[in-house]
Coordinates of C-alpha atoms in Angstrom, one line a residue:
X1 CA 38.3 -62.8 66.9
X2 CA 35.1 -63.1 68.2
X3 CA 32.0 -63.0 66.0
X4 CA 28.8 -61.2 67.5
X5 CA 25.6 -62.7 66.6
X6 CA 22.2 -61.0 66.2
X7 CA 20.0 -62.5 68.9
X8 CA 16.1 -61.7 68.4
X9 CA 15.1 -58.9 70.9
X10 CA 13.6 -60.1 74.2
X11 CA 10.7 -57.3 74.0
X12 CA 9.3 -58.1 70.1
X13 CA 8.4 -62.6 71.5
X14 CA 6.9 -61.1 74.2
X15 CA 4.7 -58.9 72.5
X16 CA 3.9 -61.5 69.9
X17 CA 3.1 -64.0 72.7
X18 CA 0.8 -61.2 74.3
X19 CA -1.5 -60.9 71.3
X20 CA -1.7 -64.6 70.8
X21 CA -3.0 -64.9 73.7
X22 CA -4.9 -61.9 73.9
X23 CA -6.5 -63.5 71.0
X24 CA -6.8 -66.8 72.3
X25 CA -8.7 -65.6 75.4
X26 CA -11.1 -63.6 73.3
X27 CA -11.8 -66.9 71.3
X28 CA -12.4 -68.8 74.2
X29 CA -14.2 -66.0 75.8
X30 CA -17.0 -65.8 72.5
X31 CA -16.6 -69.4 72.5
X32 CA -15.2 -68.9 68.7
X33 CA -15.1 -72.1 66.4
X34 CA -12.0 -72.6 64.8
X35 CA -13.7 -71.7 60.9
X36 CA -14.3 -67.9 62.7
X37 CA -12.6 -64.7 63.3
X38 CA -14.1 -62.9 66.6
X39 CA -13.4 -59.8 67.9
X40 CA -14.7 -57.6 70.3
X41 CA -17.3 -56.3 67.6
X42 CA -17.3 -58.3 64.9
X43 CA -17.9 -62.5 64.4
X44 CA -16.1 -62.9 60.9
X45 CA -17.0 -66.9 59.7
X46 CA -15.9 -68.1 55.6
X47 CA -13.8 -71.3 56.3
X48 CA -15.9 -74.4 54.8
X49 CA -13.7 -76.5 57.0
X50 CA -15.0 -77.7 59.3
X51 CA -17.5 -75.3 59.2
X52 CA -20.2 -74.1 61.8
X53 CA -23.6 -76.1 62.2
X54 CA -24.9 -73.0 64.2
X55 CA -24.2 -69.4 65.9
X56 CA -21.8 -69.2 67.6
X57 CA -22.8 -68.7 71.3
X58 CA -20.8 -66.5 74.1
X59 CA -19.4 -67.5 77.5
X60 CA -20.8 -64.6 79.2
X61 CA -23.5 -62.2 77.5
X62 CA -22.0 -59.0 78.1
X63 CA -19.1 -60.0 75.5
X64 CA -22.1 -60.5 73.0
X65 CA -23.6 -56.5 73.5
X66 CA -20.8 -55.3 71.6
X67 CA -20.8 -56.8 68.6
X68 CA -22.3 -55.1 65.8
X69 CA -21.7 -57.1 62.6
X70 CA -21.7 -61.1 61.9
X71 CA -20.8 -62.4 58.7
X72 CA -21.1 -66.2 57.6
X73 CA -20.3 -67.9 54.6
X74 CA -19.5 -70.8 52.6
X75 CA -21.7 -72.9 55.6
X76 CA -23.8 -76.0 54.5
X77 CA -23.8 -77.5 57.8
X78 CA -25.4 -74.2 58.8
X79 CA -29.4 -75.2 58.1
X80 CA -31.4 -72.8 60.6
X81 CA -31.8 -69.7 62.6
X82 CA -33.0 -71.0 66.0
X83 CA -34.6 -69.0 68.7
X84 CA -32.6 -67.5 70.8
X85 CA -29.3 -67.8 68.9
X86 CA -28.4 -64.4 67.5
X87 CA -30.9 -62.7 70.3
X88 CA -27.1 -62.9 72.8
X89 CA -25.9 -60.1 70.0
X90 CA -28.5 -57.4 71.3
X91 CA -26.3 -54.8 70.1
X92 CA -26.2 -56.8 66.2
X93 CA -26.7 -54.4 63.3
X94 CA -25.3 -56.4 60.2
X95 CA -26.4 -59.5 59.8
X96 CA -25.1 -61.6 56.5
X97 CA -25.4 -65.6 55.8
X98 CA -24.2 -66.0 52.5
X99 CA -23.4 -68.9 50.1
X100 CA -24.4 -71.5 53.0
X101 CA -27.0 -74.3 53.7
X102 CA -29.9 -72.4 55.7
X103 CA -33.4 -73.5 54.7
X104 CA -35.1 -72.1 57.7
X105 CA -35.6 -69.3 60.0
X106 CA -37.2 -69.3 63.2
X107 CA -40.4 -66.9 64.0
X108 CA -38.5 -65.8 67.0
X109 CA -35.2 -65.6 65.4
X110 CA -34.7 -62.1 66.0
X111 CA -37.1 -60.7 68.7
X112 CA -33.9 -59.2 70.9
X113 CA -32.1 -58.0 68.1
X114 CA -34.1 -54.8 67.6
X115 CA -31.2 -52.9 66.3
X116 CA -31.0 -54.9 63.0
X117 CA -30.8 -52.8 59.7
X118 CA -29.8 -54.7 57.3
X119 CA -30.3 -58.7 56.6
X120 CA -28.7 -60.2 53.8
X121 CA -29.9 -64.4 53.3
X122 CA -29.2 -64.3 49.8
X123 CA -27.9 -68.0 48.1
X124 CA -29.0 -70.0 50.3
X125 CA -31.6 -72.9 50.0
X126 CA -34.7 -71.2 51.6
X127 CA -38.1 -72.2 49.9
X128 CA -40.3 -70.4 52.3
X129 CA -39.8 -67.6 54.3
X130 CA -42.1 -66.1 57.2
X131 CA -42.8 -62.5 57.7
X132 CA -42.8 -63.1 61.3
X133 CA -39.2 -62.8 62.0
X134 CA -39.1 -59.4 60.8
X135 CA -42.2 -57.5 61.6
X136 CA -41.1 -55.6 64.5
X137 CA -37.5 -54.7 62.7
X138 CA -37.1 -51.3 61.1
X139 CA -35.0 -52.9 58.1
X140 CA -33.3 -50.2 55.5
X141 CA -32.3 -53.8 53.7
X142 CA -33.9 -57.4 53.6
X143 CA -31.7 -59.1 50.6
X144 CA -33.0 -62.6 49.6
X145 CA -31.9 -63.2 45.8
X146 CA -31.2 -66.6 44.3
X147 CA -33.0 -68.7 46.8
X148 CA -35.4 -71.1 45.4
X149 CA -38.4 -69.9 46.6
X150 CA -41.8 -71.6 45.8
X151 CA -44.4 -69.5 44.7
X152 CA -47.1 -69.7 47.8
X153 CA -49.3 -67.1 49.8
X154 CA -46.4 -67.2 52.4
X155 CA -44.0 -65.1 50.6
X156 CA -46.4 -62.8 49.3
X157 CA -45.0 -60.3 52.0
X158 CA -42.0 -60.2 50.2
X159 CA -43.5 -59.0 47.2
X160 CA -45.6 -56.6 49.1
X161 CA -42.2 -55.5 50.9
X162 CA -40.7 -55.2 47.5
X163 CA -43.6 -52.6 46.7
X164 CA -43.5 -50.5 49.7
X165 CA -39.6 -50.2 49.9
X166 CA -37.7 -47.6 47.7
X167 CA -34.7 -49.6 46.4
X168 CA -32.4 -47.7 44.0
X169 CA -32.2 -51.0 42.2
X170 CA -35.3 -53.6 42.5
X171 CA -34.3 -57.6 43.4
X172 CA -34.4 -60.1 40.9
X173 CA -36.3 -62.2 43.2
X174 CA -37.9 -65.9 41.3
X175 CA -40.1 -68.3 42.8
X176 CA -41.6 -71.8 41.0
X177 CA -44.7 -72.8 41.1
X178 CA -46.8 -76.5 40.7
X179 CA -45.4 -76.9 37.0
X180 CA -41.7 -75.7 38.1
X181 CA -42.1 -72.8 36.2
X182 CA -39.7 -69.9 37.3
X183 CA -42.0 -66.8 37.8
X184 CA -40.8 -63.0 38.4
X185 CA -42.0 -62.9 42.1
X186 CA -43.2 -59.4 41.2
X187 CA -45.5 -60.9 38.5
X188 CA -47.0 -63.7 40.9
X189 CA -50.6 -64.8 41.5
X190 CA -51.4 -66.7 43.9
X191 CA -55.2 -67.0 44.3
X192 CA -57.1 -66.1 47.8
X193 CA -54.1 -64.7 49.3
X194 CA -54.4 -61.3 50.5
X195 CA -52.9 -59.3 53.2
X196 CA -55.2 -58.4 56.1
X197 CA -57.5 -55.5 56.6
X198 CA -59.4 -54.0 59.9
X199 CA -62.0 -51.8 60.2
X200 CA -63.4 -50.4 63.7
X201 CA -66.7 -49.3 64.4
X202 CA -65.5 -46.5 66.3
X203 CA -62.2 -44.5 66.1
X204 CA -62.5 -41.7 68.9
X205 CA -64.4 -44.1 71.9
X206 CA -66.1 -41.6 74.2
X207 CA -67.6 -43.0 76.8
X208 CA -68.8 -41.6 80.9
X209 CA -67.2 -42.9 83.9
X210 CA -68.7 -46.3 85.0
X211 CA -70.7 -46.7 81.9
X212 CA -69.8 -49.7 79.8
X213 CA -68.9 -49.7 75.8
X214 CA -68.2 -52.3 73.2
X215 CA -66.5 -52.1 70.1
X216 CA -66.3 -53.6 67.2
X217 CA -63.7 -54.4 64.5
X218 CA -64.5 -56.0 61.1
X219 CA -61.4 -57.9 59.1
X220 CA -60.8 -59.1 55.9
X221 CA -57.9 -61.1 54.2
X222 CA -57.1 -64.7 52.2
X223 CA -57.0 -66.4 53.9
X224 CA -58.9 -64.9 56.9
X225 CA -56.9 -63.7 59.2
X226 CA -56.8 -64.1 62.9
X227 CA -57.7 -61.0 65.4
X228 CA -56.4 -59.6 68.4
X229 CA -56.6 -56.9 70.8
X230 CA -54.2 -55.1 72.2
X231 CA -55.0 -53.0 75.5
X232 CA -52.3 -52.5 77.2
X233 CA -52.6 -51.0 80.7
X234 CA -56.2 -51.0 80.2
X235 CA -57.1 -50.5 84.0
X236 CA -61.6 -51.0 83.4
X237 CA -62.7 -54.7 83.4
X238 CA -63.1 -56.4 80.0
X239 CA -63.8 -59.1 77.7
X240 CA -63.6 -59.8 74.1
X241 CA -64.6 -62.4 71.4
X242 CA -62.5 -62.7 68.5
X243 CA -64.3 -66.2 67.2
X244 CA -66.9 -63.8 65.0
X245 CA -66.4 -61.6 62.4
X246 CA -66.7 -58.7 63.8
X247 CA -64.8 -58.9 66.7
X248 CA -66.0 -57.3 69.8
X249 CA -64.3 -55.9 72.7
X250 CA -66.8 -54.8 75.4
X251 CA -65.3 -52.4 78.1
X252 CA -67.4 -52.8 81.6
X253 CA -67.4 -49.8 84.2
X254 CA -64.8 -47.7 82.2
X255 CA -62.7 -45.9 85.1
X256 CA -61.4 -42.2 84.8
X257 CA -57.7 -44.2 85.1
X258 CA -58.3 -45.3 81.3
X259 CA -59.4 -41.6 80.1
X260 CA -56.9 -41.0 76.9
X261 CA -55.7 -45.1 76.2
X262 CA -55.1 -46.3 72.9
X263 CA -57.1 -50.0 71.9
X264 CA -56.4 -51.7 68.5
X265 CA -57.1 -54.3 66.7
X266 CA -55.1 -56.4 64.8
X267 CA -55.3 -58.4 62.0
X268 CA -53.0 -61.1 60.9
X269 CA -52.4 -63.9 58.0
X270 CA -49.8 -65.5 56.2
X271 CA -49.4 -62.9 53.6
X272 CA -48.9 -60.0 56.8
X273 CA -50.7 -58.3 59.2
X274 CA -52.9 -55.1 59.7
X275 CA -53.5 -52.9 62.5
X276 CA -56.7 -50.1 63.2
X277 CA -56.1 -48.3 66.6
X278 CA -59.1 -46.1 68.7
X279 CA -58.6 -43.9 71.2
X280 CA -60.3 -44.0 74.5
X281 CA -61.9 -40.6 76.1
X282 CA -63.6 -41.3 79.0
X283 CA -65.9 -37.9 80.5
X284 CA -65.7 -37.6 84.9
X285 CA -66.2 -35.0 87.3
X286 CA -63.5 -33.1 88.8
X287 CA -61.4 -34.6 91.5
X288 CA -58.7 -32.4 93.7
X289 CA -56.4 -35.3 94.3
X290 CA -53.8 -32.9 96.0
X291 CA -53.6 -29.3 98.0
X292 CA -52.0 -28.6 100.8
X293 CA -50.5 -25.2 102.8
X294 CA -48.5 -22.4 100.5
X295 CA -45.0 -22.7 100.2
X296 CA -42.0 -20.4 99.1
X297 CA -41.2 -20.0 96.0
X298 CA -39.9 -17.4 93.4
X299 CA -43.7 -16.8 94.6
X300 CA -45.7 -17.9 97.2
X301 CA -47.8 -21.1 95.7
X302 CA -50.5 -23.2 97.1
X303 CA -50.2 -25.9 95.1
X304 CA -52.9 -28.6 93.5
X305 CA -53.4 -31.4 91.8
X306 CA -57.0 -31.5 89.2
X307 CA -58.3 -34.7 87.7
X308 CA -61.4 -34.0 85.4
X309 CA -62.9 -34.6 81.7
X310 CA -63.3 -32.4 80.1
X311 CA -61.4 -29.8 81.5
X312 CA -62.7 -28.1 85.0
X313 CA -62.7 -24.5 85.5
X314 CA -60.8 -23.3 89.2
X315 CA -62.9 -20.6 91.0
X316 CA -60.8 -19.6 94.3
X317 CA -62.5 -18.4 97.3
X318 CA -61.0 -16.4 100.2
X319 CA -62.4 -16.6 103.3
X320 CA -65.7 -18.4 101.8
X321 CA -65.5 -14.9 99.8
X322 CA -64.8 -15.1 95.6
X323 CA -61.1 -14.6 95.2
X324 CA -60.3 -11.7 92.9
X325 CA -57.5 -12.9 91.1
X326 CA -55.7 -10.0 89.5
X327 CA -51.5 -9.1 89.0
X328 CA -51.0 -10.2 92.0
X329 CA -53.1 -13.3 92.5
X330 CA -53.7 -16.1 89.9
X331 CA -53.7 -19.7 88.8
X332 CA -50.9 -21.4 86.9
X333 CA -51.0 -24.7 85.5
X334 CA -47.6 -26.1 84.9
X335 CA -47.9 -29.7 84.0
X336 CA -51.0 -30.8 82.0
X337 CA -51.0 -35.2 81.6
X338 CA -54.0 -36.0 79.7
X339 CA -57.0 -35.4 82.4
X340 CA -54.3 -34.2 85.1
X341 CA -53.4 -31.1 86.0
X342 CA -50.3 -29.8 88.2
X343 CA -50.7 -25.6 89.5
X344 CA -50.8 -23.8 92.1
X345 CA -52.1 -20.7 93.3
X346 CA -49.7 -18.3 93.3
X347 CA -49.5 -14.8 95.5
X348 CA -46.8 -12.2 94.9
X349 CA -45.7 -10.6 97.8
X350 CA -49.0 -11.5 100.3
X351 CA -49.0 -9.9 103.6
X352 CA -50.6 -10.5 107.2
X353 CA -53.6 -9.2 105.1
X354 CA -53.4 -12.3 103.4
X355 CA -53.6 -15.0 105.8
X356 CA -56.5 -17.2 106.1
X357 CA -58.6 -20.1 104.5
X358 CA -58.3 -20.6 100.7
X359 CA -60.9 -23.2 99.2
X360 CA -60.7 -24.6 95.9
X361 CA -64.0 -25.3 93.8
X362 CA -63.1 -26.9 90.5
X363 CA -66.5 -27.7 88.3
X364 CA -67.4 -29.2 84.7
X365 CA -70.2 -30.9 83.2
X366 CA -70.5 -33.9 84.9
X367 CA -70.2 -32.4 88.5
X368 CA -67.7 -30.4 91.1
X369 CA -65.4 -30.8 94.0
X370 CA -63.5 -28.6 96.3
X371 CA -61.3 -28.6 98.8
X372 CA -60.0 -26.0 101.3
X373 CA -56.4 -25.3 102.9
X374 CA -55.1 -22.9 105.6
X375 CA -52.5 -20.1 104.5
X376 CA -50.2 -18.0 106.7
X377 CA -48.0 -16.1 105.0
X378 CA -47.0 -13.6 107.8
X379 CA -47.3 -12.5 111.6
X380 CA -49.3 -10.0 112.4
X381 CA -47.0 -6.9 112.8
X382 CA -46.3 -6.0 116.7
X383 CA -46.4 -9.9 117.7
X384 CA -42.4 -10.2 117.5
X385 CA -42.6 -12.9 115.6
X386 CA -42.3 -10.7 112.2
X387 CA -42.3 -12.1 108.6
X388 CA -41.5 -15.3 107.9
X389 CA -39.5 -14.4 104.5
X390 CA -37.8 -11.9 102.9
X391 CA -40.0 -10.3 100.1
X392 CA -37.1 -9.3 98.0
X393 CA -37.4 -12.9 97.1
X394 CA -40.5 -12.1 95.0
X395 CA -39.0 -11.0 91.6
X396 CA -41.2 -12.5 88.7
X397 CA -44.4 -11.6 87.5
X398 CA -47.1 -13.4 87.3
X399 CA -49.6 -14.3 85.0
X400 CA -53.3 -14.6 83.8
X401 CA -55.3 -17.5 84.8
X402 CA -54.5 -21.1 82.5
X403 CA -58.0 -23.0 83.2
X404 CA -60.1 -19.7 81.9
X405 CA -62.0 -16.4 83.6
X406 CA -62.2 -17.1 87.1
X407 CA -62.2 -13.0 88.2
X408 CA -64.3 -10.4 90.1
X409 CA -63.9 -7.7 92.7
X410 CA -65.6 -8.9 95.5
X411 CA -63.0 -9.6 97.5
X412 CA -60.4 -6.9 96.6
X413 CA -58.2 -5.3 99.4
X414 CA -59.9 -1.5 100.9
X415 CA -58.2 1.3 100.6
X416 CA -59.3 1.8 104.3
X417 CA -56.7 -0.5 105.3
X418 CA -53.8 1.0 103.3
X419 CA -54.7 4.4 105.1
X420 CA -55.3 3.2 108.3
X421 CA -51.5 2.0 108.3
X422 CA -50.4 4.9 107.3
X423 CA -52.0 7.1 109.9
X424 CA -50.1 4.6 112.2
X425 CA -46.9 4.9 110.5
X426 CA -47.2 9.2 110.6
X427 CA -47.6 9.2 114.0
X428 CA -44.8 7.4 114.9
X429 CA -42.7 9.8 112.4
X430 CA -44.0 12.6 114.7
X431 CA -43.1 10.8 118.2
X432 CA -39.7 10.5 116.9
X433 CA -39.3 13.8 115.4
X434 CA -40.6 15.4 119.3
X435 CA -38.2 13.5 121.1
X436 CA -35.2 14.5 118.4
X437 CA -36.6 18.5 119.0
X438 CA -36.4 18.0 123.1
X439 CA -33.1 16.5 123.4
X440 CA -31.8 19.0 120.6
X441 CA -33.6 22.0 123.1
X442 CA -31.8 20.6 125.9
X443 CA -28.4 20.2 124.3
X444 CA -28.8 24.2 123.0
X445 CA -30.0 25.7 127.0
X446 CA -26.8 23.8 128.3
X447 CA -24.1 25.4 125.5
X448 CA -26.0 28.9 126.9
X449 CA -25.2 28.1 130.1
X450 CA -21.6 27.2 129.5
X451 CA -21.1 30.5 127.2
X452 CA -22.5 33.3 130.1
X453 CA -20.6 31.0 133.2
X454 CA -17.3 31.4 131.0
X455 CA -15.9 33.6 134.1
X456 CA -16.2 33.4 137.7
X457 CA -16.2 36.5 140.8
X458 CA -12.6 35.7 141.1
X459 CA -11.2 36.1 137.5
X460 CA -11.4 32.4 136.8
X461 CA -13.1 30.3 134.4
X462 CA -16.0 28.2 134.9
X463 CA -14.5 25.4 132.7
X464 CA -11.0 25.8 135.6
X465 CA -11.0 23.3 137.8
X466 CA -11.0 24.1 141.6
X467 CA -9.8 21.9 144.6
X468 CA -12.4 20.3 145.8
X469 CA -15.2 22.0 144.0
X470 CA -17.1 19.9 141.2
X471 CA -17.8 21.3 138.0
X472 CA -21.9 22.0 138.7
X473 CA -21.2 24.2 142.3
X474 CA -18.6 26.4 139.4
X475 CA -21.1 26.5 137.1
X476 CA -23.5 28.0 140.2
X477 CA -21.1 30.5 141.6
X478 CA -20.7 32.1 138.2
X479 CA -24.6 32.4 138.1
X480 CA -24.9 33.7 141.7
X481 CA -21.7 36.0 140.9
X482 CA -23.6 37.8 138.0
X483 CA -26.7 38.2 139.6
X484 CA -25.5 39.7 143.1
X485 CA -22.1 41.8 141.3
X486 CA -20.5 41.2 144.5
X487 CA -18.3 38.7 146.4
X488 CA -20.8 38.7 149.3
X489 CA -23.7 37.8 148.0
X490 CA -21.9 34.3 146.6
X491 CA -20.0 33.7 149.6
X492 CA -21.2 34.6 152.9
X493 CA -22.6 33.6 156.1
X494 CA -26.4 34.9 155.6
X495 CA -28.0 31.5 154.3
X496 CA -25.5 29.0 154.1
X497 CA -28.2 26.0 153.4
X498 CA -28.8 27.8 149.8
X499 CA -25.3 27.2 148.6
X500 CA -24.4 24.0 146.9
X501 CA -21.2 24.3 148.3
X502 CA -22.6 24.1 152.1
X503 CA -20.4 22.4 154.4
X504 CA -21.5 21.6 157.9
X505 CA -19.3 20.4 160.1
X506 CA -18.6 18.1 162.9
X507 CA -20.8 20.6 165.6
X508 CA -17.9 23.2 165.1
X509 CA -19.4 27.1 165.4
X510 CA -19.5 28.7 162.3
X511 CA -16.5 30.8 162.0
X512 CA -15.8 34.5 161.3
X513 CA -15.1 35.8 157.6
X514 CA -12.2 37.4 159.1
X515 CA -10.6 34.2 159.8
X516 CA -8.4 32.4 157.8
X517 CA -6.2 35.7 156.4
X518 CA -7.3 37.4 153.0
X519 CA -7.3 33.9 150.7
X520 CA -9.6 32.7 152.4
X521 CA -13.8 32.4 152.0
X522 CA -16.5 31.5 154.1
X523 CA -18.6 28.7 152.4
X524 CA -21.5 27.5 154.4
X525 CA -20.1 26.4 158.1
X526 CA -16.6 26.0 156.9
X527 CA -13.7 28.3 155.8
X528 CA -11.9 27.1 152.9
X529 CA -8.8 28.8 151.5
X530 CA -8.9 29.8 147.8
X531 CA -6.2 28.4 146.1
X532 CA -5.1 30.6 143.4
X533 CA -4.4 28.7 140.1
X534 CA -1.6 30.1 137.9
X535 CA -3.6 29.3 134.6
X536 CA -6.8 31.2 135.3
X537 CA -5.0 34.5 137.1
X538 CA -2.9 37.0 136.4
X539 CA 0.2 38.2 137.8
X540 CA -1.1 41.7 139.1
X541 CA -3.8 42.0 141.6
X542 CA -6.0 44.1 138.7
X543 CA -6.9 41.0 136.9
X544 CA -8.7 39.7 140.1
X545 CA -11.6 42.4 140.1
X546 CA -14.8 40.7 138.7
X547 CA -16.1 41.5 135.6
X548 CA -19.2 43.0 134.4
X549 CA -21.8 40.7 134.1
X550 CA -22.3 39.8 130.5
X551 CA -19.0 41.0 129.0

C-alpha cells in the first residue's frame, strides 16, 4: 500500500522567502547595521553586539523622510551626535538614545529635523550640554536624567527650561560641582551666569522716505553676551556695530520697499539667548503703480494699484470734472498689503454717456500723484456698432467708497439728457403707429371693394373667374355695371380706350355688336364670346337679369 506524505505547500516558502527578502532590501536600502531593526518608519537599535558607533545613514534620502521614530540603546560605542547625521530623517519626531555612551552633541545636530517633539538622552555620560541644538525646536519633552552633569553656567538653560516648562512631574536632574558635591540642579548657583537681556531704543521706528535712522539696542547677561541683527529682506542700505554696548544699527536712505519690516536684535550667551524686535514704518507720498482701461466684470472696473504712507485718499475726475461717486459709481479696495493697495473703479451698468477720460488723483501728507486712463464702455447708439456687452451681466450692488469721502455733485448726469432720449424714442412710437394705421386703412377700402363687386351685369360673381379676364378688369366691370345699370354702358363701342379690357387688334375694323350671335360682347376692338360658367348661373334665363345696385 502506498503511504502519502505531507509535503510542505509550494505557496507558504515562497511567501517566506518574499519577506526575507523584502526585508533584506529594506536593510540594505537604510543601510541597516546588523544590531538594528528598520522599517519604513521606524530605526529600532538595542543589541550591544556589535553595536553602532553612529547613526545609521540611508542609501537614498527619500527612504529617510519617512521615518518618524529612532530608538537606540544599550550603545557605548555610540559617543556623539555629529552634524548632519539625524538631519537625513527630516520627517523624525521621536528621538530616544538611552543607556549608551554619548558624551556629546553637536550645535548643528538637529537643524533639519524641525519636526522633533520629544528628546529623551537620559543615562548617558553627558557632562555638558549646549542649548544650541535645541533652540529652534518646539520640544513638548527634553528628558536628560542621570547624566553626570557638572554644575557650570552652560547648563543653566536647563534649569531655566525646567522653570518655564509645565511638567506634570519635575526631573530629578543633579549636577557636581569643584568639591564633587551632588547638587539639585534646581538649587544651583553658579556665580555671573545669567541669561541675556535686550533692550531697544526704539520699538515702532518711523522714519520718511530717504531719510536715514539708527537704532540702538542695550544688552545685558553673565557673561556678556554677544549681539546680532537680524534684517531680513531689509531692501535700504545699512551698517551696524555690535563691538559697543549699545549696539547700533544705522539705516541710510530708508526706501518706501522697507515700509512695515520687522529688525531685532538678539542677544546671546552660554546660559541662552534673548531677542527685542522693532518695527519699521517708513512715511512716502502716493505712487499709482498700476491703471489701465476698464474691464468686464460682474461690474465694469478700472482697476489700480496705490502705494502710499499713510494711507492716500482717491478723488476721481471725469472729464477733468470731480467724479460724483454715488450707487452707481465708487471705489473698492480689495486687497490691502501693508502700504499697497489693489481697487478699482467700479461703474454699474455705464452707457455711451459714460465714455471718456477718467484720471486718478491719490493725495496724503507727504505729496500726490495721479494718473489718467481712457474708458469706452459703449458705441454711440445709431453707429451699428451697438454695445459691447450685455447689461444683464450687471447684477451686484455696489458699495461706498473704502479709502474715505471722495463725493460731490458736480459732475452728475442732466435730466436734459434722459428727456431728450425720450422725445427721440416717442417719436419713433408715433412713425410706427402711422404706418400700422395706413396699411390697416388700406387693407379695410380693399374688403369694401370686394363686398359691393360681389356680383357682376351678368349674374356672376366678381370672385368667378372668367376666360381670359384677370381678376382687377372683374372687379372694374362690377363698378362700371353699378354705376351705368345697364349692359351698354360696360360693354360697348362708344369709348373703347376707357375699358381695361380694350383689345386692339391687328388693323382689323372694329366689328358690329350684332356680330358674333347673342353670347357674345363687344370689348374694345374685339368681340369676345361670353362663356357662360355653370357655377355662377342659373338654369333659367331669369337669373341672368342684373341686379339692383347695392342689393
Amino acid at each position: 500500500m502506498v503511504s502519502w506524505r505531507r509535503r510542505p505547500r509550494p505557496g507558504l516558502a515562497r511567501l517566506w522567502c518574499l519577506c526575507c527578502l523584502v526585508l533584506g532590501c529594506w536593510r540594505g536600502a537604510l543601510g541597516c547595521p546588523a544590531s538594528c531593526n528598520c522599517s519604513s518608519w521606524r530605526i529600532w537599535c538595542t543589541e550591544s553586539s556589535p553595536g553602532i558607533a553612529s547613526f545609521p545613514v540611508p542609501q537614498r534620502s527619500a527612504e529617510g523622510d519617512n521615518v518618524t521614530e529612532i530608538y537606540i540603546a544599550n550603545q557605548e560605542n555610540l559617543k556623539s551626535i555629529n552634524d548632519n547625521e539625524v538631519g537625513y530623517y527630516v520627517g523624525l519626531k521621536n528621538l530616544t538614545v538611552v543607556d549608551s555612551g554619548l558624551r556629546f552633541v553637536s550645535r548643528q545636530a538637529f537643524v533639519k529635523n524641525v519636526n522633533l517633539q520629544y528628546i529623551n538622552l537620559s543615562r548617558n555620560n553627558l557632562s555638558s550640554l549646549s542649548k544650541k541644538p535645541f533652540h529652534h525646536l518646539g520640544l513638548s519633552d527634553l528628558i536628560l536624567v542621570d547624566n553626570p552633569f557638572k554644575c557650570s553656567c552652560e547648563i543653566m538653560w536647563i534649569k531655566k527650561f525646567q522653570e518655564t516648562k509645565s511638567y506634570t512631574e519635575t526631573q530629578d536632574l543633579y549636577c557636581t560641582d569643584e568639591n564633587n558635591k551632588r547638587t539639585a540642579l534646581l538649587d544651583m548657583k553658579v556665580p555671573n551666569c545669567d541669561l541675556p537681556s535686550a533692550n531697544l531704543s526704539n520699538y515702532n521706528i518711523t522714519v520718511v522716505e530717504g531719510k536715514s535712522i539708527t537704532l540702538y539696542c542695550d544688552t545685558t547677561g553673565g557673561p556678556p553676551p554677544n549681539v546680532s541683527w537680524v534684517v531680513t529682506n531689509l531692501v535700504s542700505n545699512h551698517e551696524s556695530d555690535t563691538n559697543k554696548n549699545p549696539a547700533s544699527l544705522t539705516i541710510k536712505n530708508v526706501s518706501s520697499m522697507d515700509s512695515g519690516l520687522s529688525i531685532s536684535c538678539v542677544a546671546e550667551n552660554i546660559v541662552g539667548e534673548y531677542q527685542a524686535s522693532a518695527e519699521l514704518t517708513v512715511f512716502f507720498a502716493p505712487n499709482i503703480t498700476f491703471i489701465e482701461s476698464p474691464t468686464p466684470d460682474h461690474h465694469w472696473c478700472i482697476p489700480f494699484t496705490v502705494k502710499g504712507n499713510p494711507k492716500p485718499t482717491l478723488q476721481w475726475f471725469y472729464e477733468g470734472a470731480v467724479l460724483n461717486e454715488s450707487e452707481y459709481i465708487c471705489t473698492k479696495i480689495h486687497v490691502i498689503n501693508q502700504s499697497e493697495y489693489h481697487g478699482c473703479l467700479q461703474l454699474d451698468n455705464p452707457t455711451h454717456l459714460n465714455n471718456g477720460a477718467y484720471t486718478l488723483l491719490a493725495k496724503n501728507d507727504y505729496g500726490e500723484d495721479e494718473k489718467r486712463v481712457d474708458a469706452h464702455f459703449m458705441s454711440v447708439p445709431g453707429d451699428g456698432s451697438g454695445p459691447i456687452l450685455d447689461p444683464d451681466v450687471y447684477e451686484y450692488e455696489t458699495t461706498p467708497n473704502d479709502l474715505g469721502d471722495a463725493t460731490n455733485n458736480s459732475n452728475q448726469i442732466t435730466s436734459t439728457d434722459v428727456s431728450n432720449k425720450e422725445n427721440e424714442d416717442s417719436i419713433t412710437v408715433y412713425v410706427v403707429v402711422g404706418i400700422a394705421a395706413l396699411v390697416c386703412t388700406g387693407l379695410v377700402i380693399t374688403l369694401i371693394i370686394l363686398k359691393f363687386g360681389r356680383h357682376s351685369k351678368f349674374g356672376m360673381k366678381v370672385h368667378g373667374e372668367v376666360k381670359g379676364v384677370g381678376l382687377v378688369d372683374q372687379i372694374w366691370l362690377s363698378l362700371q355695371d353699378c354705376d351705368n345699370e345697364g349692359p351698354s354702358s360696360v360693354i360697348s363701342n362708344d369709348d373703347d380706350s376707357a375699358s381695361p379690357l380694350h383689345h386692339i387688334s391687328n388693323g382689323s375694323n372694329t366689328p358690329s355688336s350684332s356680330e358674333g350671335g347673342p353670347d357674345a360682347v363687344i370689348i374694345g376692338m374685339t368681340k369676345i364670346p361670353v362663356i357662360e360658367n355653370p357655377q355662377y348661373f342659373g338654369i333659367t334665363n331669369s337669373q341672368l337679369k342684373p341686379d339692383t345696385c347695392g342689393n
